[in-house]
Coordinates of C-alpha atoms in Angstrom, one line a residue:
X297 CA 0.1 0.0 0.1
X298 CA 1.3 3.5 -0.8
X299 CA 0.5 7.0 0.3
X300 CA -1.4 7.5 -2.9
X301 CA -3.7 4.8 -2.1
X302 CA -4.7 6.3 1.2
X303 CA -5.4 9.4 -0.8
X304 CA -7.7 7.6 -3.2
X305 CA -9.5 5.7 -0.5
X306 CA -10.0 8.9 1.5
X307 CA -11.5 10.6 -1.5
X308 CA -13.9 7.7 -2.2
X309 CA -15.0 7.9 1.4
X310 CA -15.9 11.5 1.1
X311 CA -17.7 10.8 -2.1
X312 CA -19.7 8.0 -0.4
X313 CA -20.6 10.4 2.5
X314 CA -21.8 13.1 -0.2
X315 CA -24.1 10.8 -1.7
X316 CA -25.4 9.1 1.4
X317 CA -26.2 12.5 3.1
X318 CA -27.7 14.0 0.3
X319 CA -30.1 11.1 0.1
X320 CA -30.6 11.0 3.7
X321 CA -31.6 14.7 3.9
X322 CA -34.2 14.0 1.2
X323 CA -35.6 11.0 3.0
X324 CA -35.9 12.9 6.2
X325 CA -38.5 15.2 4.7
X326 CA -40.3 12.4 2.6
X327 CA -38.9 14.0 -0.6
X328 CA -40.3 17.4 0.1
X329 CA -36.9 19.2 -0.3
X330 CA -38.6 22.7 0.1
X331 CA -39.1 21.8 3.8
X332 CA -35.3 21.8 4.2
X333 CA -33.4 24.8 5.2
X334 CA -30.6 23.9 2.9
X335 CA -30.4 22.2 -0.5
X336 CA -29.8 18.5 -0.1
X337 CA -26.4 19.0 -2.0
X338 CA -25.2 21.1 1.0
X339 CA -25.8 18.3 3.6
X340 CA -23.7 16.2 1.1
X341 CA -20.9 18.9 0.9
X342 CA -21.0 19.3 4.7
X343 CA -20.7 15.7 5.3
X344 CA -17.9 15.2 2.3
X345 CA -15.8 17.9 4.1
X346 CA -16.2 16.5 7.7
X347 CA -14.7 13.1 6.1
X348 CA -12.2 14.6 3.8
X349 CA -10.3 17.3 5.7
X350 CA -9.5 15.2 8.9
X351 CA -8.5 12.2 6.9
X352 CA -6.1 14.6 4.6
X353 CA -4.8 16.1 7.9
X354 CA -3.8 12.7 9.2
X355 CA -2.2 11.9 5.8
X356 CA -0.4 15.2 5.5
X357 CA 1.1 14.7 9.0
X358 CA 2.4 11.3 8.2
X359 CA 4.1 12.7 4.9
X360 CA 5.6 15.6 6.9
X361 CA 6.9 13.5 9.9
X362 CA 6.8 9.7 9.0
X363 CA 10.1 9.0 7.7
X364 CA 11.7 11.2 10.3
X365 CA 9.9 9.2 13.0
X366 CA 10.9 6.0 11.3
X367 CA 14.4 7.1 11.1
X368 CA 14.8 8.0 14.7
X369 CA 13.5 4.5 15.8
X370 CA 16.1 2.9 13.2
X371 CA 18.8 4.9 14.8
X372 CA 17.9 4.2 18.3
X373 CA 17.7 0.4 17.7
X374 CA 21.3 0.2 16.0
X375 CA 24.0 -1.9 17.6
X376 CA 26.3 0.1 19.8
X377 CA 29.4 -0.6 17.7
X378 CA 27.8 0.7 14.6
X379 CA 26.4 3.9 16.3
X380 CA 29.8 4.4 17.6
X381 CA 31.5 4.4 14.2
X382 CA 29.0 6.9 12.8
X383 CA 28.6 9.0 15.8
X384 CA 29.7 12.2 14.2
X385 CA 28.3 11.3 10.7
X386 CA 24.7 9.9 11.5
X387 CA 23.3 11.5 8.4
X388 CA 25.7 9.4 6.1
X389 CA 24.3 6.4 8.1
X390 CA 20.8 7.3 7.5
X391 CA 21.5 7.8 3.9
X392 CA 23.1 4.4 3.5
X393 CA 20.0 2.7 5.1
X394 CA 17.7 4.7 3.1
X395 CA 19.4 3.8 0.0
X396 CA 19.4 0.0 0.6
X397 CA 15.8 0.3 1.7
X398 CA 14.7 2.1 -1.3
X399 CA 16.9 0.5 -4.2
X400 CA 17.6 -3.1 -2.7
X401 CA 20.9 -4.5 -1.3
X402 CA 23.1 -3.5 -4.3
X403 CA 26.6 -3.7 -3.4
X404 CA 26.1 -3.2 0.4
X405 CA 27.7 -6.0 2.5
X406 CA 27.4 -4.7 5.9
X407 CA 24.8 -7.0 7.7
X408 CA 23.9 -4.3 10.2
X409 CA 23.1 -1.9 7.4
X410 CA 21.0 -4.7 5.6
X411 CA 19.0 -5.4 8.9
X412 CA 18.4 -1.7 9.5
X413 CA 17.1 -1.2 6.0
X414 CA 14.8 -4.3 6.4
X415 CA 13.5 -2.8 9.6
X416 CA 13.0 0.6 7.9
X417 CA 10.8 -0.9 5.3
X418 CA 8.9 -2.8 8.0
X419 CA 8.4 0.0 10.1
X420 CA 7.4 2.3 7.3
X421 CA 4.8 -0.1 6.0
X422 CA 3.5 -0.2 9.4
X423 CA 3.3 3.5 9.5
X424 CA 1.3 3.6 6.2
X425 CA -1.2 0.9 7.8
X426 CA -1.6 3.0 10.8
X427 CA -2.1 6.4 8.8
X428 CA -4.9 4.5 6.8
X429 CA -6.6 3.3 10.0
X430 CA -6.4 6.7 11.6
X431 CA -7.8 8.5 8.5
X432 CA -10.7 6.2 8.4
X433 CA -11.2 6.6 11.9
X434 CA -11.3 10.3 11.9
X435 CA -13.3 10.3 8.6
X436 CA -15.9 7.8 10.2
X437 CA -16.2 10.2 13.3
X438 CA -16.9 13.1 10.9
X439 CA -19.4 11.0 9.0
X440 CA -21.2 10.2 12.2
X441 CA -21.2 13.8 13.3
X442 CA -22.7 14.8 9.9
X443 CA -25.2 12.2 10.0
X444 CA -26.4 13.2 13.3
X445 CA -27.2 16.8 11.9
X446 CA -29.4 15.8 9.1
X447 CA -32.6 17.5 10.0
X448 CA -35.0 19.9 8.2
X449 CA -33.7 23.0 10.3
X450 CA -30.0 22.4 10.1
X451 CA -28.3 25.1 8.4
X452 CA -26.1 22.9 6.3
X453 CA -25.0 25.6 3.8
X454 CA -23.9 28.0 6.5
X455 CA -21.9 25.2 8.1
X456 CA -20.5 24.2 4.9
X457 CA -19.4 27.9 3.8
X458 CA -17.9 28.4 7.4
X459 CA -15.7 25.3 7.0
X460 CA -14.7 26.4 3.3
X461 CA -14.0 30.0 4.6
X462 CA -11.8 28.3 7.3
X463 CA -10.0 26.1 4.5
X464 CA -9.4 29.3 2.3
X465 CA -8.1 31.4 5.3
X466 CA -5.8 28.4 6.3
X467 CA -4.6 28.1 2.6
X468 CA -3.9 32.1 2.8
X469 CA -1.9 31.7 6.1
X470 CA 0.0 28.9 4.5
X471 CA 1.1 30.7 1.6
X472 CA 2.2 33.6 3.7
X473 CA 4.0 31.4 6.3
X474 CA 6.0 29.7 3.4
X475 CA 6.9 32.8 2.0
X476 CA 8.1 34.2 5.2
X477 CA 9.9 30.7 5.9
X478 CA 11.7 31.0 2.6
X479 CA 12.9 34.6 3.3
X480 CA 13.9 33.7 7.0
X481 CA 16.0 30.7 5.5
X482 CA 17.8 32.9 3.2
X483 CA 18.5 35.5 6.0
X484 CA 19.6 33.1 8.3
X485 CA 21.9 31.4 5.9
X486 CA 23.1 34.8 4.5
X487 CA 24.0 35.9 8.0
X488 CA 26.2 33.0 8.4
X489 CA 27.8 33.7 5.0
X490 CA 28.5 37.5 6.0
X491 CA 30.1 36.3 9.4
X492 CA 33.0 34.7 7.2
X493 CA 32.9 37.4 4.2
X494 CA 32.2 41.0 4.9
X495 CA 29.2 42.1 3.2
X496 CA 31.1 45.3 1.6
X497 CA 33.4 42.7 -0.3
X498 CA 30.2 40.9 -1.6
X499 CA 28.2 44.0 -2.7
X500 CA 31.0 45.9 -4.1
X501 CA 33.8 43.3 -4.9
X502 CA 34.8 43.2 -8.7
X503 CA 36.0 39.5 -8.7
X504 CA 33.9 36.3 -8.3
X505 CA 35.9 33.2 -7.5
X506 CA 34.1 31.0 -4.9
X507 CA 36.5 28.1 -5.4
X508 CA 38.3 28.0 -2.0
X509 CA 41.7 26.2 -1.9
X510 CA 42.1 22.7 -0.5
X511 CA 45.2 23.8 1.6
X512 CA 45.8 26.8 3.4
X513 CA 49.0 27.5 1.7
X514 CA 47.5 27.8 -1.9
X515 CA 46.9 31.2 -3.5
X516 CA 43.6 32.6 -3.0
X517 CA 42.8 30.2 -0.2
X518 CA 40.0 32.4 1.0
X519 CA 38.1 32.6 -2.4
X520 CA 36.8 36.0 -3.9
X521 CA 33.1 36.5 -3.4
X522 CA 32.6 39.9 -5.3
X523 CA 29.1 39.7 -6.9
X524 CA 29.2 42.7 -9.1
X525 CA 30.2 40.9 -12.2
X526 CA 27.1 38.5 -11.3
X527 CA 24.7 41.3 -11.2
X528 CA 26.0 42.9 -14.1
X529 CA 25.7 40.0 -16.2
X530 CA 22.2 39.5 -15.1
X531 CA 21.3 43.1 -15.9
X532 CA 22.9 42.8 -19.4
X533 CA 21.4 39.7 -20.3
X534 CA 17.7 40.7 -19.0
X535 CA 18.3 44.1 -20.7
X536 CA 19.0 42.6 -24.0
X537 CA 15.9 40.2 -23.6
X538 CA 13.6 43.1 -22.9
X539 CA 14.8 45.0 -25.8
X540 CA 13.6 42.2 -27.9
X541 CA 10.4 40.9 -26.0
X542 CA 9.1 44.4 -24.9
X543 CA 8.5 46.1 -28.3
X544 CA 7.8 42.9 -30.1
X545 CA 5.5 41.5 -27.5
X546 CA 3.5 44.8 -27.0
X547 CA 3.3 45.7 -30.9
X548 CA 2.0 42.1 -31.3
X549 CA -0.8 42.7 -28.7
X550 CA -1.7 46.0 -30.4
X551 CA -2.0 44.4 -33.7
X552 CA -4.0 41.4 -32.5
X553 CA -6.4 43.7 -30.5
X554 CA -6.7 46.5 -32.8
X555 CA -5.9 45.8 -36.4
X556 CA -6.1 42.1 -36.9
X557 CA -9.1 40.3 -38.2
X558 CA -10.9 37.8 -36.0
X559 CA -9.8 34.8 -38.1
X560 CA -6.3 36.1 -38.1
X561 CA -6.3 36.7 -34.1
X562 CA -7.7 33.2 -33.8
X563 CA -4.7 31.8 -35.7
X564 CA -1.9 34.0 -34.6
X565 CA -2.5 34.3 -30.9
X566 CA -2.4 30.5 -30.1
X567 CA 0.7 30.0 -32.4
X568 CA 2.4 33.0 -30.5
X569 CA 1.6 31.5 -27.2
X570 CA 3.0 28.1 -28.0
X571 CA 6.6 29.8 -27.6
X572 CA 5.7 29.9 -23.7
X573 CA 5.5 26.0 -23.8
X574 CA 8.7 25.3 -25.5
X575 CA 11.1 23.8 -22.6
X576 CA 13.8 26.2 -22.0
X577 CA 16.5 23.5 -22.8
X578 CA 15.2 23.6 -26.3
X579 CA 15.9 27.4 -26.4
X580 CA 19.2 26.8 -24.9
X581 CA 20.0 24.2 -27.7
X582 CA 18.9 26.8 -30.4
X583 CA 20.9 29.4 -28.9
X584 CA 24.1 27.4 -28.4
X585 CA 23.9 25.5 -31.9
X586 CA 22.3 28.1 -34.2
X587 CA 22.3 31.6 -32.8
X588 CA 25.7 32.0 -31.3
X589 CA 27.5 30.4 -34.2
X590 CA 25.5 32.8 -36.5
X591 CA 26.5 35.9 -34.5
X592 CA 30.0 34.7 -34.4
X593 CA 30.5 34.1 -38.1
X594 CA 28.6 37.3 -38.7
X595 CA 31.0 39.1 -36.4
X596 CA 34.1 37.6 -38.3
X597 CA 32.5 38.9 -41.5
X598 CA 32.3 42.3 -39.9
X599 CA 35.6 42.2 -38.4
X600 CA 34.3 41.9 -34.8
X601 CA 35.4 39.7 -32.1
X602 CA 32.4 37.8 -30.9
X603 CA 32.8 35.2 -28.0
X604 CA 31.6 31.6 -28.8
X605 CA 29.3 32.1 -25.8
X606 CA 28.2 35.7 -25.8
X607 CA 25.6 37.7 -23.8
X608 CA 23.9 38.9 -27.2
X609 CA 22.9 35.3 -28.0
X610 CA 21.5 34.6 -24.6
X611 CA 19.8 37.8 -24.5
X612 CA 18.2 37.5 -27.9
X613 CA 16.9 33.8 -27.4
X614 CA 15.7 34.7 -24.0
X615 CA 13.7 37.6 -25.4
X616 CA 12.1 35.3 -28.0
X617 CA 11.1 32.8 -25.0
X618 CA 9.3 35.7 -23.2
X619 CA 7.5 37.5 -25.9
X620 CA 4.4 35.5 -25.2
X621 CA 4.5 36.7 -21.5
X622 CA 4.4 40.4 -22.7
X623 CA 2.0 39.7 -25.6
X624 CA -0.6 37.8 -23.8
X625 CA -0.8 39.8 -20.9
X626 CA -0.6 43.0 -22.7
X627 CA -3.5 41.6 -24.9
X628 CA -5.6 40.8 -22.0
X629 CA -4.9 44.3 -20.6
X630 CA -5.9 46.2 -23.7
X631 CA -8.9 44.0 -24.4
X632 CA -10.1 44.8 -20.8
X633 CA -10.4 48.5 -21.6
X634 CA -14.1 49.5 -21.9
X635 CA -15.1 49.5 -25.7
X636 CA -16.9 52.8 -25.0
X637 CA -13.6 54.7 -24.5
X638 CA -12.3 53.5 -28.0
X639 CA -15.7 54.2 -29.7
X640 CA -15.7 57.6 -28.0
X641 CA -12.4 58.7 -29.1
X642 CA -13.0 57.6 -32.5
X643 CA -16.2 59.5 -32.6
X644 CA -14.4 62.7 -31.5
X645 CA -12.2 62.6 -34.8
X646 CA -9.1 60.7 -33.4
X647 CA -7.4 58.3 -35.7
X648 CA -6.9 54.7 -34.6
X649 CA -3.3 55.4 -33.7
X650 CA -4.2 58.3 -31.6
X651 CA -6.8 56.4 -29.8
X652 CA -4.3 53.6 -29.0
X653 CA -1.6 55.9 -27.8
X654 CA -3.8 58.6 -26.0
X655 CA -6.7 56.3 -24.6
X656 CA -6.0 52.5 -24.8
X657 CA -2.4 52.3 -23.7
X658 CA -2.9 54.9 -20.6
X659 CA -6.0 53.0 -19.6
X660 CA -4.3 49.5 -19.9
X661 CA -0.9 50.8 -18.4
X662 CA -1.3 48.6 -15.1
X663 CA -1.7 45.5 -17.0
X664 CA 1.1 46.3 -19.4
X665 CA 3.3 47.3 -16.5
X666 CA 2.7 43.8 -14.9
X667 CA 3.3 42.0 -18.2
X668 CA 6.7 43.7 -18.5
X669 CA 7.5 43.1 -14.8
X670 CA 6.5 39.5 -15.1
X671 CA 8.8 39.1 -18.3
X672 CA 11.7 40.8 -16.3
X673 CA 11.3 38.4 -13.5
X674 CA 11.3 35.4 -16.0
X675 CA 14.6 36.8 -17.6
X676 CA 16.2 37.3 -14.3
X677 CA 15.5 33.8 -13.1
X678 CA 16.3 31.9 -16.4
X679 CA 19.2 29.6 -16.0
X680 CA 19.4 27.0 -18.7
X681 CA 19.7 29.4 -21.7
X682 CA 22.5 31.5 -20.0
X683 CA 24.4 28.4 -19.1
X684 CA 24.2 26.9 -22.7
X685 CA 24.6 30.3 -24.6
X686 CA 26.3 32.8 -22.4
X687 CA 28.5 30.6 -20.5
X688 CA 29.6 30.7 -16.8
X689 CA 32.5 33.1 -16.8
X690 CA 32.0 36.0 -14.2
X691 CA 33.1 38.7 -16.5
X692 CA 32.6 42.3 -15.6
X693 CA 31.7 44.1 -18.9
X694 CA 29.0 46.0 -20.7
X695 CA 30.0 44.3 -24.1
X696 CA 27.3 42.1 -25.5
X697 CA 29.5 40.2 -27.6
X698 CA 31.7 38.8 -24.5
X699 CA 30.7 35.8 -22.4
X700 CA 29.1 36.6 -18.9
X701 CA 27.2 34.8 -16.4
X702 CA 24.2 35.5 -14.0
X703 CA 23.2 35.2 -10.5
X704 CA 20.9 32.1 -11.0
X705 CA 23.6 30.4 -13.0
X706 CA 26.0 30.6 -10.1
X707 CA 23.4 29.6 -7.5
X708 CA 23.0 26.2 -9.4
X709 CA 26.7 25.8 -9.8
X710 CA 27.3 26.3 -6.0
X711 CA 24.6 24.0 -5.0
X712 CA 25.3 21.1 -7.3
X713 CA 26.5 17.9 -6.1
X714 CA 27.6 17.3 -2.5
X715 CA 28.2 20.3 -0.6
X716 CA 29.1 21.3 3.1
X717 CA 26.6 23.9 4.3
X718 CA 29.2 25.5 6.4
X719 CA 31.6 26.8 3.9
X720 CA 31.8 30.3 2.4
X721 CA 31.4 28.8 -1.1
X722 CA 28.0 27.1 -0.4
X723 CA 26.7 29.7 1.7
X724 CA 27.3 32.4 -0.9
X725 CA 24.6 30.8 -2.9
X726 CA 22.0 31.9 -0.1
X727 CA 23.6 35.4 -0.1
X728 CA 22.9 35.6 -3.8
X729 CA 19.4 34.3 -3.6
X730 CA 18.8 37.0 -0.8
X731 CA 20.2 39.8 -2.9
X732 CA 18.1 38.6 -5.9
X733 CA 15.1 38.6 -3.8
X734 CA 15.7 42.2 -2.6
X735 CA 16.3 43.4 -6.1
X736 CA 13.1 41.8 -7.5
X737 CA 11.1 43.3 -4.4
X738 CA 12.6 46.8 -5.4
X739 CA 11.7 46.2 -9.0
X740 CA 8.1 45.3 -7.9
X741 CA 7.9 48.7 -5.7
X742 CA 9.1 50.8 -8.4
X743 CA 6.9 49.4 -10.9
X744 CA 3.8 49.9 -8.6
X745 CA 4.9 53.4 -8.1
X746 CA 5.1 54.2 -11.6
X747 CA 1.8 52.8 -12.4
X748 CA 0.0 54.8 -9.6
X749 CA 1.7 57.8 -10.9
X750 CA 0.9 57.6 -14.5
X751 CA -2.4 55.5 -14.8
X752 CA -5.5 56.9 -16.1
X753 CA -8.7 56.6 -14.1
X754 CA -11.9 56.6 -15.9
X755 CA -15.5 56.8 -14.4

């Protein structure tokens, strides 16, 4: 039995509760549903929630804590000699046990590890069965409670809506809590990093070389953590991408909403939005195998020195990738402008171009600004295209023909493979993430202030 099986069984139990309570509410009044305070389906909804929510809560608690509980039981039952060997590396021991438990014996020959893995599987299977039993038990309690409430005067709809409001409020709280938890983890790990590397060196340093030496007598044993080249590369590639996606996407939205026929729009809009569904690795291949060699050969023909991996190639392909974000959202924003504004402008003698620039675009400014902001965020967070087309060289330059790297690429590089989370090299990834978060926040605040300043309000 698996966790997904428990989820299916809980859902089936909730469906049964819905159907049963709906029929029972009708039977209570002898089929005269007008005698009920709430429609029969609300009695079913109420019962289904009382069955579904407690069962899901038990399942979520098991998913969150089950393996940790089993691991603690396994560690407490290990032989003393094995526990002594891994006293300072208990995580390594747990990983070995879980590897055998999940993938079979393999090449593992330690009898103690094999026994612990077998016990792990046994305890985990018992935990799943216990979760199923508890889920059905709390679901049955909810079912009995809902059954006792079925009567003509019971306000099933009000009770159902109160429960639903509680679920929505809890979801909102969880979303906020998760966001705060992510920010708190970034801040905590960044503080650990800045205890090893001065913050001014990180923010204003011009060299990025996080590869710390293996021996203290090696050159640059402390590494270099100046993030300026990374942010410069991020800004350069994002700027190039927006120079492509911004005008093309906005003009495409204007054409499709104001000039194109309905037939053309029905064909062009879906085709344009297909670009958003193309995997980024495909764009990376396109940039590395087609665009970059084309720029290099063209540059050689013009007498320019174009690197094999350049910011220009990455920025151009990234701009093509985010055109649908600008186009689709700008299209929606322009379409949402009341048709009366456009017709009133045309009736006063304004041309179509004047109506677009003087009426439609100012009225749709908040939506267009949101489209551009989303596109910028997408460009800033892109990794695969930069790795394949711009490289990983932290080069401080404003020349788009040279190779550069970005913040997200370096975060991936720093956290790839086995890492020790007490070294400045690994902790620098969290500092980069925090800086990127603050930068995005500043961009959001700036965009909102510009929208409030220049937006046109109509009654």
